[in-house]
Coordinates of C-alpha atoms in Angstrom, one line a residue:
X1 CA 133.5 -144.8 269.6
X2 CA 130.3 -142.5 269.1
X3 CA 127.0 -143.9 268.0
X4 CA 125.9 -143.6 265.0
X5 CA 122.3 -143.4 263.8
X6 CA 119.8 -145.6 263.9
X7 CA 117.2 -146.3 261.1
X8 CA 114.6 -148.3 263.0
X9 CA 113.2 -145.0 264.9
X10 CA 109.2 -144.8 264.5
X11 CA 107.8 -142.3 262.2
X12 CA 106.3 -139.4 264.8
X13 CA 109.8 -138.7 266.4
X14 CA 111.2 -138.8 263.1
X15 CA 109.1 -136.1 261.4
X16 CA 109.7 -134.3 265.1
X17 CA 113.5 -134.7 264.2
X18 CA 114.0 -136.3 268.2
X19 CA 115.9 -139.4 268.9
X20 CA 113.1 -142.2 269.3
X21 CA 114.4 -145.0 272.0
X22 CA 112.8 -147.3 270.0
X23 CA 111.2 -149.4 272.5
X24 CA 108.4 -152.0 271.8
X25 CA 105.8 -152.2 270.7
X26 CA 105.6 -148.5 271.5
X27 CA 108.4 -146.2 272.0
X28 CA 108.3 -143.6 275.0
X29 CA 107.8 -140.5 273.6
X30 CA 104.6 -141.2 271.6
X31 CA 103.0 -143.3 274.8
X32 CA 103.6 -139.8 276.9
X33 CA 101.7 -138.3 274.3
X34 CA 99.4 -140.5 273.1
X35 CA 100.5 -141.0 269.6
X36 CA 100.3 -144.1 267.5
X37 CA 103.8 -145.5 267.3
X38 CA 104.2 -146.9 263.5
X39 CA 107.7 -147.4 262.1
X40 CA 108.3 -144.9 259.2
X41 CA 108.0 -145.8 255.7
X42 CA 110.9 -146.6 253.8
X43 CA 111.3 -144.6 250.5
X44 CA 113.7 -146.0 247.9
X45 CA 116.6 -143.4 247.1
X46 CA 118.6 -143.4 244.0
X47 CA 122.1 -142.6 243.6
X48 CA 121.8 -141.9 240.0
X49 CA 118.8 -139.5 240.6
X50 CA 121.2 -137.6 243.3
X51 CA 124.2 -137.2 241.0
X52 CA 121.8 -136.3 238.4
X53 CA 120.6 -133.3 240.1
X54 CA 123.9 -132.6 241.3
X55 CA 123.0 -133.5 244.9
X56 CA 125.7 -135.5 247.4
X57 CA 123.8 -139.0 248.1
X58 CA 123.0 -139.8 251.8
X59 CA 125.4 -138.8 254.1
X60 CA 128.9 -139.4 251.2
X61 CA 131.1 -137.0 251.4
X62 CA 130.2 -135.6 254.9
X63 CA 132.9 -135.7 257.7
X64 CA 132.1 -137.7 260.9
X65 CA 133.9 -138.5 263.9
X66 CA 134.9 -141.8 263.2
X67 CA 136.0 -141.3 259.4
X68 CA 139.6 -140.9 258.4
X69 CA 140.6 -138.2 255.9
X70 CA 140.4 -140.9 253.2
X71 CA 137.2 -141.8 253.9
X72 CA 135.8 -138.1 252.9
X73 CA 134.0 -138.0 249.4
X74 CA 133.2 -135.2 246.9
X75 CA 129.8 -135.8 245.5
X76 CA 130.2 -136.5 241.9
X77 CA 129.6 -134.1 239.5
X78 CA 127.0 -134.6 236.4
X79 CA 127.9 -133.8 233.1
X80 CA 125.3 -130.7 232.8
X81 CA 124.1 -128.5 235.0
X82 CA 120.8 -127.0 235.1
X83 CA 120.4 -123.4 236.7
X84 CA 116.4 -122.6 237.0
X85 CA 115.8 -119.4 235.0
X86 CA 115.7 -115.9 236.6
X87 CA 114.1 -113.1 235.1
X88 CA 116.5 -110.1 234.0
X89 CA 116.7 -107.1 236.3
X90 CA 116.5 -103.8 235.0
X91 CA 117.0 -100.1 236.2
X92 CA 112.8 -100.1 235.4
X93 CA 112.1 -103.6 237.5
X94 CA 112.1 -101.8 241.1
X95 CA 109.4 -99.4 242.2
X96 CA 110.7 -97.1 244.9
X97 CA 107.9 -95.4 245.6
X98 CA 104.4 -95.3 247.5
X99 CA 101.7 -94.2 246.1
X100 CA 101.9 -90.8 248.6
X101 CA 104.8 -90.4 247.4
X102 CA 104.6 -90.8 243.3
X103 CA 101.3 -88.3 244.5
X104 CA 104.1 -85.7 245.9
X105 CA 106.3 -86.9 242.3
X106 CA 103.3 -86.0 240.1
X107 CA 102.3 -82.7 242.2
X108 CA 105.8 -81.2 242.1
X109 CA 106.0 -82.1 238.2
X110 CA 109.5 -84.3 238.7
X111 CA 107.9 -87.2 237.7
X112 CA 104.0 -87.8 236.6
X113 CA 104.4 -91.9 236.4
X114 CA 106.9 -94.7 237.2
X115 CA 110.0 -95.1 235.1
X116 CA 108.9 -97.0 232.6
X117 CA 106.0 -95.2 232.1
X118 CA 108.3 -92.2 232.3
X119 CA 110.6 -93.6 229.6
X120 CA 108.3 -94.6 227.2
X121 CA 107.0 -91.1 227.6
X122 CA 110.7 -89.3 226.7
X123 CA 110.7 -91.6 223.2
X124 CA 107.8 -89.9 222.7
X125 CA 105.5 -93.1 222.2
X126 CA 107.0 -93.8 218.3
X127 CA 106.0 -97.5 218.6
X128 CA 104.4 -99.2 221.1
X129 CA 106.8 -101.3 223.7
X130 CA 106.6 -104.8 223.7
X131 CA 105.9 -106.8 226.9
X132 CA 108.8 -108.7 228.4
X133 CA 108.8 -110.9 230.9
X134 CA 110.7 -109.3 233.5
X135 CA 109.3 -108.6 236.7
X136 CA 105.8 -106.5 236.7
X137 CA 105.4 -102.4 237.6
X138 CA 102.9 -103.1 240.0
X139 CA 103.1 -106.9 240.9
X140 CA 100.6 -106.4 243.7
X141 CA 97.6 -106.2 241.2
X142 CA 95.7 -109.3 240.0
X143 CA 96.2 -109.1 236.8
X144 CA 99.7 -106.9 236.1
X145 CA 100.4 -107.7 232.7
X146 CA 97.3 -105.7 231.7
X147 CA 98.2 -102.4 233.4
X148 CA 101.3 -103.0 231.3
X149 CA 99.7 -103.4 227.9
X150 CA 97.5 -100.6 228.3
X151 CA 101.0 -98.5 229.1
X152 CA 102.8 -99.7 226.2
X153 CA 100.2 -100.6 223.5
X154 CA 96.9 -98.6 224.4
X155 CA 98.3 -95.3 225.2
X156 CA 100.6 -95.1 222.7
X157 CA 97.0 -95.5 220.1
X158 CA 95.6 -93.0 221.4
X159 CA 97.7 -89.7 219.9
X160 CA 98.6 -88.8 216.4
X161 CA 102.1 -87.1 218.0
X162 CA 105.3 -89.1 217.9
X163 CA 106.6 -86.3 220.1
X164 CA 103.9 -85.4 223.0
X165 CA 102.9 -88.0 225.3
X166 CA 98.5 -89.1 225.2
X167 CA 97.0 -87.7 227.9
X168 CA 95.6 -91.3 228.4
X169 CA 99.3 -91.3 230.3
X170 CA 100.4 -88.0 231.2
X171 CA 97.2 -86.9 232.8
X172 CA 95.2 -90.6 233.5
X173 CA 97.6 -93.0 234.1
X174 CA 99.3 -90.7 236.9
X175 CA 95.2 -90.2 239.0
X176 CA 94.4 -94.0 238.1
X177 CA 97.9 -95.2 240.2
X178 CA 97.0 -92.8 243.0
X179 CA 93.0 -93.8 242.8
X180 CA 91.2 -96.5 244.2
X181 CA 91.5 -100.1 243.3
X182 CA 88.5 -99.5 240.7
X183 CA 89.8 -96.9 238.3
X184 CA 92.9 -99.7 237.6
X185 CA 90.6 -102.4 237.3
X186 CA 89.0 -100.1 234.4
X187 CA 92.5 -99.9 232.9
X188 CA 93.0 -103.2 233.1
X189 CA 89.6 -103.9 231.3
X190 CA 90.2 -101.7 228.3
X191 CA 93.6 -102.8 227.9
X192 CA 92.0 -106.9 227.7
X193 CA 89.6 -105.6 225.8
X194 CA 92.0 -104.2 223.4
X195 CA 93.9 -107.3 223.8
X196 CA 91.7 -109.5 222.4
X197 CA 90.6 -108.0 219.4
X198 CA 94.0 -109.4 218.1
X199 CA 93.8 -112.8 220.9
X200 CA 90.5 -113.9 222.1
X201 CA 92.4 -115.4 225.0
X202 CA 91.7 -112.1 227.0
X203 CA 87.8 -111.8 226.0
X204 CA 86.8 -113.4 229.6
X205 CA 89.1 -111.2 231.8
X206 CA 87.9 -108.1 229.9
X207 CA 84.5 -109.0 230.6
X208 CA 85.0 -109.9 233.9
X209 CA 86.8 -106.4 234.9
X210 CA 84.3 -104.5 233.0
X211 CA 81.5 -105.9 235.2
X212 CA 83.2 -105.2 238.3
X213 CA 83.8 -101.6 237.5
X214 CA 80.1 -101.1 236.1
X215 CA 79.0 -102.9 239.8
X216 CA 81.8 -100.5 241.3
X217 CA 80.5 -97.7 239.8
X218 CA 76.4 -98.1 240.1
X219 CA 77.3 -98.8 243.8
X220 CA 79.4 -95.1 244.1
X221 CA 76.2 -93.4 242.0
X222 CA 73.6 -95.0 244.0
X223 CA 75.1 -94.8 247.7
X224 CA 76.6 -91.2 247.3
X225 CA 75.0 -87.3 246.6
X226 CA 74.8 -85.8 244.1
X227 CA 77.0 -83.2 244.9
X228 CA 79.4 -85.7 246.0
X229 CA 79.7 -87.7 242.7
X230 CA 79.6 -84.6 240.4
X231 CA 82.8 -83.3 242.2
X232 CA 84.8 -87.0 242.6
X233 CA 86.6 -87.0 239.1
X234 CA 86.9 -90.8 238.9
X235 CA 83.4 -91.0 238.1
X236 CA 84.4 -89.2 234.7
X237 CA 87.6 -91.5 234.4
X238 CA 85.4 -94.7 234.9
X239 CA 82.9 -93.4 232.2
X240 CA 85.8 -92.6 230.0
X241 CA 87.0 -96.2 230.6
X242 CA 83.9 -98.0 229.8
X243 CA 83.3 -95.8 226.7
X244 CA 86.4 -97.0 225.5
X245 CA 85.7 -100.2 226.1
X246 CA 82.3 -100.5 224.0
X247 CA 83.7 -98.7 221.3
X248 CA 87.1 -101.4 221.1
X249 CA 84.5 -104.1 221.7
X250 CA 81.8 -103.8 219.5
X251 CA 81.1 -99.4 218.8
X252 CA 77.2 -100.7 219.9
X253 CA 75.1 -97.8 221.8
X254 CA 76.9 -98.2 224.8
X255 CA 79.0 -95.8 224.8
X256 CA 76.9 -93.2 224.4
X257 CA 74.9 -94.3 227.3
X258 CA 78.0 -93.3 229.2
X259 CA 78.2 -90.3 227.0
X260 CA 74.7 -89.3 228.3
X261 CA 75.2 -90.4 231.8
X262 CA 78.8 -87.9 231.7
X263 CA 76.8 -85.2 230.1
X264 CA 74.7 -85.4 233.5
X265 CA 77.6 -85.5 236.1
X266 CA 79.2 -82.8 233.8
X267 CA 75.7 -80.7 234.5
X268 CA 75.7 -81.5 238.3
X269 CA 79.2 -80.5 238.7
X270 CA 78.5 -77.0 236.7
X271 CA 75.5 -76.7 238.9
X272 CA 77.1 -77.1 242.7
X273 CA 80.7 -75.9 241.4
X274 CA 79.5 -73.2 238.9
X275 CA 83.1 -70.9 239.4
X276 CA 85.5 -73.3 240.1
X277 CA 88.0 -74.1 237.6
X278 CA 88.7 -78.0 236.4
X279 CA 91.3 -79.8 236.8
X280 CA 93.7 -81.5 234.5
X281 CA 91.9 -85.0 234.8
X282 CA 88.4 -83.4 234.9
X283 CA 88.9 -81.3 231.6
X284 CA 90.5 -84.2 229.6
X285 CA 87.6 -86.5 230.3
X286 CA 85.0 -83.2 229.5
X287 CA 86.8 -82.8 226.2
X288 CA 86.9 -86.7 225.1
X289 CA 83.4 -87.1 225.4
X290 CA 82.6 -84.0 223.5
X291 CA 85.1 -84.6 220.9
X292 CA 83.4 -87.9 220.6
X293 CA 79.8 -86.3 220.0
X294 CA 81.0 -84.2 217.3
X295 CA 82.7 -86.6 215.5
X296 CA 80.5 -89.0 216.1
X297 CA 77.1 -87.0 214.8
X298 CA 79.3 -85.9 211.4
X299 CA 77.9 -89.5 210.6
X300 CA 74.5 -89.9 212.3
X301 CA 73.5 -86.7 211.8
X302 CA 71.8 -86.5 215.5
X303 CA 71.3 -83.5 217.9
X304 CA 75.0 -82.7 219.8
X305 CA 74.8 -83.2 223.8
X306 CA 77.6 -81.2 224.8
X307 CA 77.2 -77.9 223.2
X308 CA 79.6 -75.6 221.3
X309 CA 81.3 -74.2 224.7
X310 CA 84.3 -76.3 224.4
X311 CA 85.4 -75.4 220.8
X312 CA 87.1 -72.0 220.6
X313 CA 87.0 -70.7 217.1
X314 CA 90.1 -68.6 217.8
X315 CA 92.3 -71.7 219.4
X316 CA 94.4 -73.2 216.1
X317 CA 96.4 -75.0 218.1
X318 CA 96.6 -78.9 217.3
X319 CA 95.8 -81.2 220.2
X320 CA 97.9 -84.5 220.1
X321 CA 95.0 -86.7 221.0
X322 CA 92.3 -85.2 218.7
X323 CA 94.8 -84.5 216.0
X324 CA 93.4 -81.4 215.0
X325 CA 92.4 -77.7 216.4
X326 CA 89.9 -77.2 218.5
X327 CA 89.1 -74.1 215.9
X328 CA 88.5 -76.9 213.2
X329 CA 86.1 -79.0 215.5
X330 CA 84.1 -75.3 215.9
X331 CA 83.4 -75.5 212.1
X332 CA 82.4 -79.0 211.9
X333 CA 80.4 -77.7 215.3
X334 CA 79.0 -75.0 212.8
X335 CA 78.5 -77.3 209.6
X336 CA 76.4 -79.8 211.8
X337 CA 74.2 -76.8 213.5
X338 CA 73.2 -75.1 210.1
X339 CA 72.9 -79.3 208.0
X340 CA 69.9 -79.7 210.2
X341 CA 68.1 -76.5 209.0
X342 CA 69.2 -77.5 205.8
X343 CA 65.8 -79.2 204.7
X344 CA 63.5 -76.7 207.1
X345 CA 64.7 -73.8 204.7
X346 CA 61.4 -73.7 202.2
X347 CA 60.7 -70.3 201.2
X348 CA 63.6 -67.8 199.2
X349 CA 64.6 -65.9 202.1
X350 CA 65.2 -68.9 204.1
X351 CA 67.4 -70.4 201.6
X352 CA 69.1 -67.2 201.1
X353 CA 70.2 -66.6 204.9
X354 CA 71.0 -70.8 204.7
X355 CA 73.5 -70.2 201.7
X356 CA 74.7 -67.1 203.2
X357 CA 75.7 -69.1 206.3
X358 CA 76.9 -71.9 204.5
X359 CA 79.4 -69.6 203.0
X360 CA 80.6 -67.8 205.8
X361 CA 81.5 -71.4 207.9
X362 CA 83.2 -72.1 204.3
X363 CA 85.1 -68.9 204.5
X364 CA 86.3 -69.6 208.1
X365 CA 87.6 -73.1 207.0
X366 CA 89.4 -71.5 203.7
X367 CA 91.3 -69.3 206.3
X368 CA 91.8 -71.6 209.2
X369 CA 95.6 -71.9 209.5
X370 CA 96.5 -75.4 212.3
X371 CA 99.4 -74.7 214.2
X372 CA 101.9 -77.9 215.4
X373 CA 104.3 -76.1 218.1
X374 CA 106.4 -78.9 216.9
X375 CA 107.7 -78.4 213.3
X376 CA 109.3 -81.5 213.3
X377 CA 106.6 -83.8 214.7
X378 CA 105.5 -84.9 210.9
X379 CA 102.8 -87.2 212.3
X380 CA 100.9 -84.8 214.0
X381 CA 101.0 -82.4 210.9
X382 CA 99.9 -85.0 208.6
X383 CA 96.8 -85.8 210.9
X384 CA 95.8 -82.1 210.9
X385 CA 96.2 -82.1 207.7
X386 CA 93.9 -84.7 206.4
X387 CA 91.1 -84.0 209.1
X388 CA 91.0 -80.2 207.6
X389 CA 90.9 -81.8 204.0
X390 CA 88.0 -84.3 205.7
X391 CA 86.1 -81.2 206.8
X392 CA 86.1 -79.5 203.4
X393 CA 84.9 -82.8 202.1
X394 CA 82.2 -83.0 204.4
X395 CA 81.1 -79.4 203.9
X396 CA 80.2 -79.5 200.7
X397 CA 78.4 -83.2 201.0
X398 CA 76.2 -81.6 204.2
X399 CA 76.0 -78.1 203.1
X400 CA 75.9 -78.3 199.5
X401 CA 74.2 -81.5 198.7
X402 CA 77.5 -82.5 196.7
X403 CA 77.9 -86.2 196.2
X404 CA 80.7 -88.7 194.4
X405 CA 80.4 -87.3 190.9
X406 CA 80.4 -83.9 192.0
X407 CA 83.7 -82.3 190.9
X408 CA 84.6 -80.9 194.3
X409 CA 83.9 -84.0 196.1
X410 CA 86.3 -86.2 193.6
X411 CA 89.1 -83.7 193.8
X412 CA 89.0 -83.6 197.7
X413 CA 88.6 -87.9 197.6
X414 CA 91.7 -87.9 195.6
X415 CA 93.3 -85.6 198.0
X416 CA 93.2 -87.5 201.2
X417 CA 93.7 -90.4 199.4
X418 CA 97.1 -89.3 197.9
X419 CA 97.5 -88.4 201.1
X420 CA 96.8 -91.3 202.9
X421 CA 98.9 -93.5 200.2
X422 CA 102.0 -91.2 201.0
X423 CA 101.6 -91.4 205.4
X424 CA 100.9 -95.3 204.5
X425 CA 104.2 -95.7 202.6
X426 CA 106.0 -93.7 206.1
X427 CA 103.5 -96.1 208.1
X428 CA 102.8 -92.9 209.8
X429 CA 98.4 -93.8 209.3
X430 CA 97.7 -92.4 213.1
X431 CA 94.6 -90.8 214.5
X432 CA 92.9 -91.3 210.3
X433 CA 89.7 -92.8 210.8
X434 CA 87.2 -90.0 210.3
X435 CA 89.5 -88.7 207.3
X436 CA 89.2 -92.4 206.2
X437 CA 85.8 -92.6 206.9
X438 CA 84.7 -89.9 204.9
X439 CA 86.4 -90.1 202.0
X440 CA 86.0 -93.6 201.8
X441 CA 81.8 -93.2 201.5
X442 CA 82.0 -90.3 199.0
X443 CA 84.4 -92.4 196.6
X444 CA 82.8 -93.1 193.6
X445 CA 82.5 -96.3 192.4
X446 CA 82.7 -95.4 188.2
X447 CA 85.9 -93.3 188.9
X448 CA 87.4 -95.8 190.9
X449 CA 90.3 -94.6 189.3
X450 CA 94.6 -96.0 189.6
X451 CA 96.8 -93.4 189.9
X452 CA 101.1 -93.9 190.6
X453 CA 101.7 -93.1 194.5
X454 CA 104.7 -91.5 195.6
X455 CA 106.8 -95.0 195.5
X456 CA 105.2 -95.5 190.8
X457 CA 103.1 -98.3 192.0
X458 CA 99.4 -98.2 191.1
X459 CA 96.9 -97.4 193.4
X460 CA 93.2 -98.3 193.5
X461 CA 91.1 -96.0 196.1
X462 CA 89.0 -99.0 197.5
X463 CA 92.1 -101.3 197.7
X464 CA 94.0 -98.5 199.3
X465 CA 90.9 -97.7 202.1
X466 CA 91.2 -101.5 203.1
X467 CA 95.0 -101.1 203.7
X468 CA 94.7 -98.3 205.5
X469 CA 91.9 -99.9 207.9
X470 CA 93.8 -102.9 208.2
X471 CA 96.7 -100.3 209.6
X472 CA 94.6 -98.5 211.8
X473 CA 93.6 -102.0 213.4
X474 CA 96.8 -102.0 214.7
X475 CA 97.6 -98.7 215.5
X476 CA 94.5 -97.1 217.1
X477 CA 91.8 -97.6 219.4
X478 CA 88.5 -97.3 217.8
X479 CA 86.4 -99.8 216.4
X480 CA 87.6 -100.8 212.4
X481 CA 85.5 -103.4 212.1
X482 CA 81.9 -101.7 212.5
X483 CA 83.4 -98.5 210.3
X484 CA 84.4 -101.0 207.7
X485 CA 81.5 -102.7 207.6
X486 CA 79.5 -99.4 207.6
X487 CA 81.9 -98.3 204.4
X488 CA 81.2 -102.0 202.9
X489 CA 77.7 -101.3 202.9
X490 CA 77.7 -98.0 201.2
X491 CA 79.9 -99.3 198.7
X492 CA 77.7 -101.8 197.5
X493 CA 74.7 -99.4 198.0
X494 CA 76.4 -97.1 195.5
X495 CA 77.3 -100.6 193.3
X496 CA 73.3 -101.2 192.9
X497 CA 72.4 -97.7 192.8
X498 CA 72.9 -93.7 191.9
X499 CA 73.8 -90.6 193.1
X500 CA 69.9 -89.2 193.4
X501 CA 68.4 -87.6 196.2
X502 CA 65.1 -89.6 197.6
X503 CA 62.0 -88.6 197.7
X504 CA 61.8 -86.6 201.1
X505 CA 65.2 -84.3 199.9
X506 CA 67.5 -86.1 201.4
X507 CA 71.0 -85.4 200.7
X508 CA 73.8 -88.4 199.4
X509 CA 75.0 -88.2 202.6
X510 CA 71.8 -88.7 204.5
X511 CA 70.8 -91.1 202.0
X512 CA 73.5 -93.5 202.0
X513 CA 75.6 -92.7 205.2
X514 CA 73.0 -91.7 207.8
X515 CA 70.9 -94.9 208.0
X516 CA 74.2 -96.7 208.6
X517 CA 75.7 -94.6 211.3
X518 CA 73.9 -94.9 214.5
X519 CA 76.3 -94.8 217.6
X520 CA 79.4 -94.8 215.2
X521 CA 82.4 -93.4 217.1
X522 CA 85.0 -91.9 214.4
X523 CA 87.6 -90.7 216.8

């Protein structure tokens, strides 16, 4: 008859899963060796806990030599079972490439970014994707889930085309995935940061990965030449990021710090590269910082940093991201240059060659004529659209010292707004803010007017401004609460007050909206 087990072994040879002789008081193995002998503790088992869980209890049920066929068992069975939850696979879930290869991908143009990415891309970014909880693009990074936000909720923000993918994907994502470690931790960061404007469960890890890239980047400035920075294109993606970042976070003066600092690498790399031509991720970042001086000074009023050289007056073509033609950003160029003359022409002459100015840059913006290759991509058409109403609006406040009771100026208000009411009803309100912005400060408060919109309901201009804010909360990535504020304040400005100009000549504009504006990013 075989022996069976013993029970009475002492605990070393037991967790060494060797047959103890159990001698006293000290068994042989642990006196070779020099262990204390102590018998093993006993643990109470529960059969009920076992057949609970679905588990066989103790040895039942399993065949040994001296058992008869009668004496073998099934373990029972519980009434439920619990399976532990898996997450569902996808097509998207597996990454099959390295990042040498997605580089090859991207270079060839098969692929610019990883499946999802790539299929988000195809739908053309309609609506934003919403996370899921299946397994992560890129589960080697700290903090995945953010990468993935900034794919499916920040880039999608960031153009006024249902059609055309942002170049925040098709040209940023594909260099940060193939960059260093710091370029994703600045994705990351703006896509927290954007995160918790709507849950300020996120505020910490944004801040966090916003001061590691900041050390990240002071450290590549301060330990490299100059010649060697101005060429390394990251250093324009980082500035980019962090820009982003302050304006999402709080639009403070931050941003243009990196502004200034980019103007500088943008110099340097001008200055040791002065024929070489940019590439794709160098001339997106140029044009997003330039775009967001000239938007930015239609409300400030400052001196521009970036010049005119990136605005061709002949190009009508409307860029997804800006939502307009770089030949309309030329005439807003022009109505900024020839505003801050406007109050140095004294004598007749003076005012004659300003007026004559101020006519032509009007003439250019009756005859501008935006071009969408895309007849059917109405969203993009509607955002050209109401920034060339904007600029016609803004011409006549800057140029013309036109203010809210001003015929012209009410009939263009009206404009965007039935405009605006009519994309709101579509919830098509993308890329709107400066349009928003300045029609919203030249409303006038005594012809606060209702009007039917295009479904017969009333419509109140103020009332209709605050829904559309409220919209592009959701739906962009700019900051709406320091631009509604700003709007706030001139309304109740105008509330207290009139239409006059002040005592130094100041225009309504640079009365009311000027002294409000500093560092405001409209874009």
């Amino acid at each position: 008859m075989a022996k069976t087990r013993t029970r009475s072994g002492c605990a070393q040879c037991r967790k060494s899963k060797v047959k103890c002789d159990e001698k006293k008081p000290i068994c042989t193995r642990c006196h070779k060796k020099g262990f204390p002998c102590t018998p093993e503790e006993i643990t109470l088992k529960w059969e009920s806990d076992y057949h609970s869980r679905g588990l066989a209890f103790g040895r039942t049920g399993v065949w040994k030599r001296s058992s008869s066929s009668s004496d073998r068992q099934i373990p029972a069975q519980c009434d439920e079972q619990q399976w532990a939850v898996t997450r569902a696979v996808r097509p998207w879930s597996f990454l099959n490439w390295d990042a040498g290869a997605l580089e090859q991908l991207y270079s060839s143009g098969r692929c610019a970014v990883p499946v999802r990415v790539r299929d988000a891309m195809e739908i053309g970014w309609s609506q934003p994707l919403p996370l899921t909880d299946s397994p992560s693009m890129f589960p080697e990074l700290r903090d995945p889930v953010l990468l993935e936000y900034y794919v499916h909720h920040v880039c999608p923000r960031t153009t006024s085309s249902a059609k055309t993918a942002s170049p925040f994907a098709s040209v940023i994502l594909p260099f940060c995935l193939n960059g260093s470690a710091t370029v994703l931790k600045a994705i990351q960061a703006l896509g927290a940061c954007s995160w918790s404007q709507s849950n300020p469960a996120h505020i910490g890890t944004a801040m966090r990965l916003k001061s590691q890239v900041l050390q990240d980047l002071r450290h590549k400035i301060a330990h490299n030449p100059s010649f060697i920075v101005s060429k390394d294109p990251e250093v324009l993606v980082l500035m980019m990021m962090l820009s982003l970042y302050d304006i999402v976070d709080r639009c403070d003066k931050g941003w243009v710090v990196h502004s200034q600092g980019a103007k500088e690498i943008m110099r340097l790399r001008k200055h040791h590269l002065p024929s070489s031509a940019s590439d794709d991720v160098t001339a997106f970042a140029e044009l997003f910082f330039a775009f967001q001086d000239v938007m930015g000074r239609t409300a400030c009023a400052k001196a521009d940093l970036f010049g005119p050289a990136y605005w061709d007056e002949d190009d009508c073509a409307v860029h997804p991201w800006m939502g307009c033609s770089p030949a309309l950003v030329s005439i807003l160029f022009s109505i900024l240059d020839l505003s801050r003359t406007r109050r140095q022409a004294i004598t007749a002459p003076e005012q004659a060659a300003f007026s004559i100015k101020a006519s032509a840059i009007n003439c250019r913006l009756i005859d501008l004529n935006q071009v969408v290759h895309d007849p059917a991509d109405e969203s993009l058409h509607a955002a050209a659209q109401l920034k060339r109403l904007a600029c016609t609006l803004y011409l006549h406040c800057s140029l013309y010292n036109a203010d809210p009771s001003t015929p012209a100026v009410i009939s263009r208000v009206h404009q965007i707004l039935d405009t605006l009411s009519s994309l709101l009803a579509r919830k098509m309100v993308v890329n709107a803010m400066w349009a928003i912005f300045v029609a919203a400060v030249e409303l006038n408060p005594a012809d606060d007017t209702l009007w039917p919109d295009p479904t017969g309901q009333s419509v109140c201009g103020r009332a209709l401004i605050l829904h559309a804010l409220s919209s592009l909360g959701a739906s962009s990535v700019s900051s709406v609460a320091r631009t509604r504020s700003i709007i706030e304040k001139v309304w109740q400005a105008r509330d207290f007050g009139s239409f006059q100009e002040s005592a130094d000549g100041c225009n309504d504009w640079e009365w009311h909206v000027v002294p409000l504006s500093d560092a405001l990013s409209l874009v």
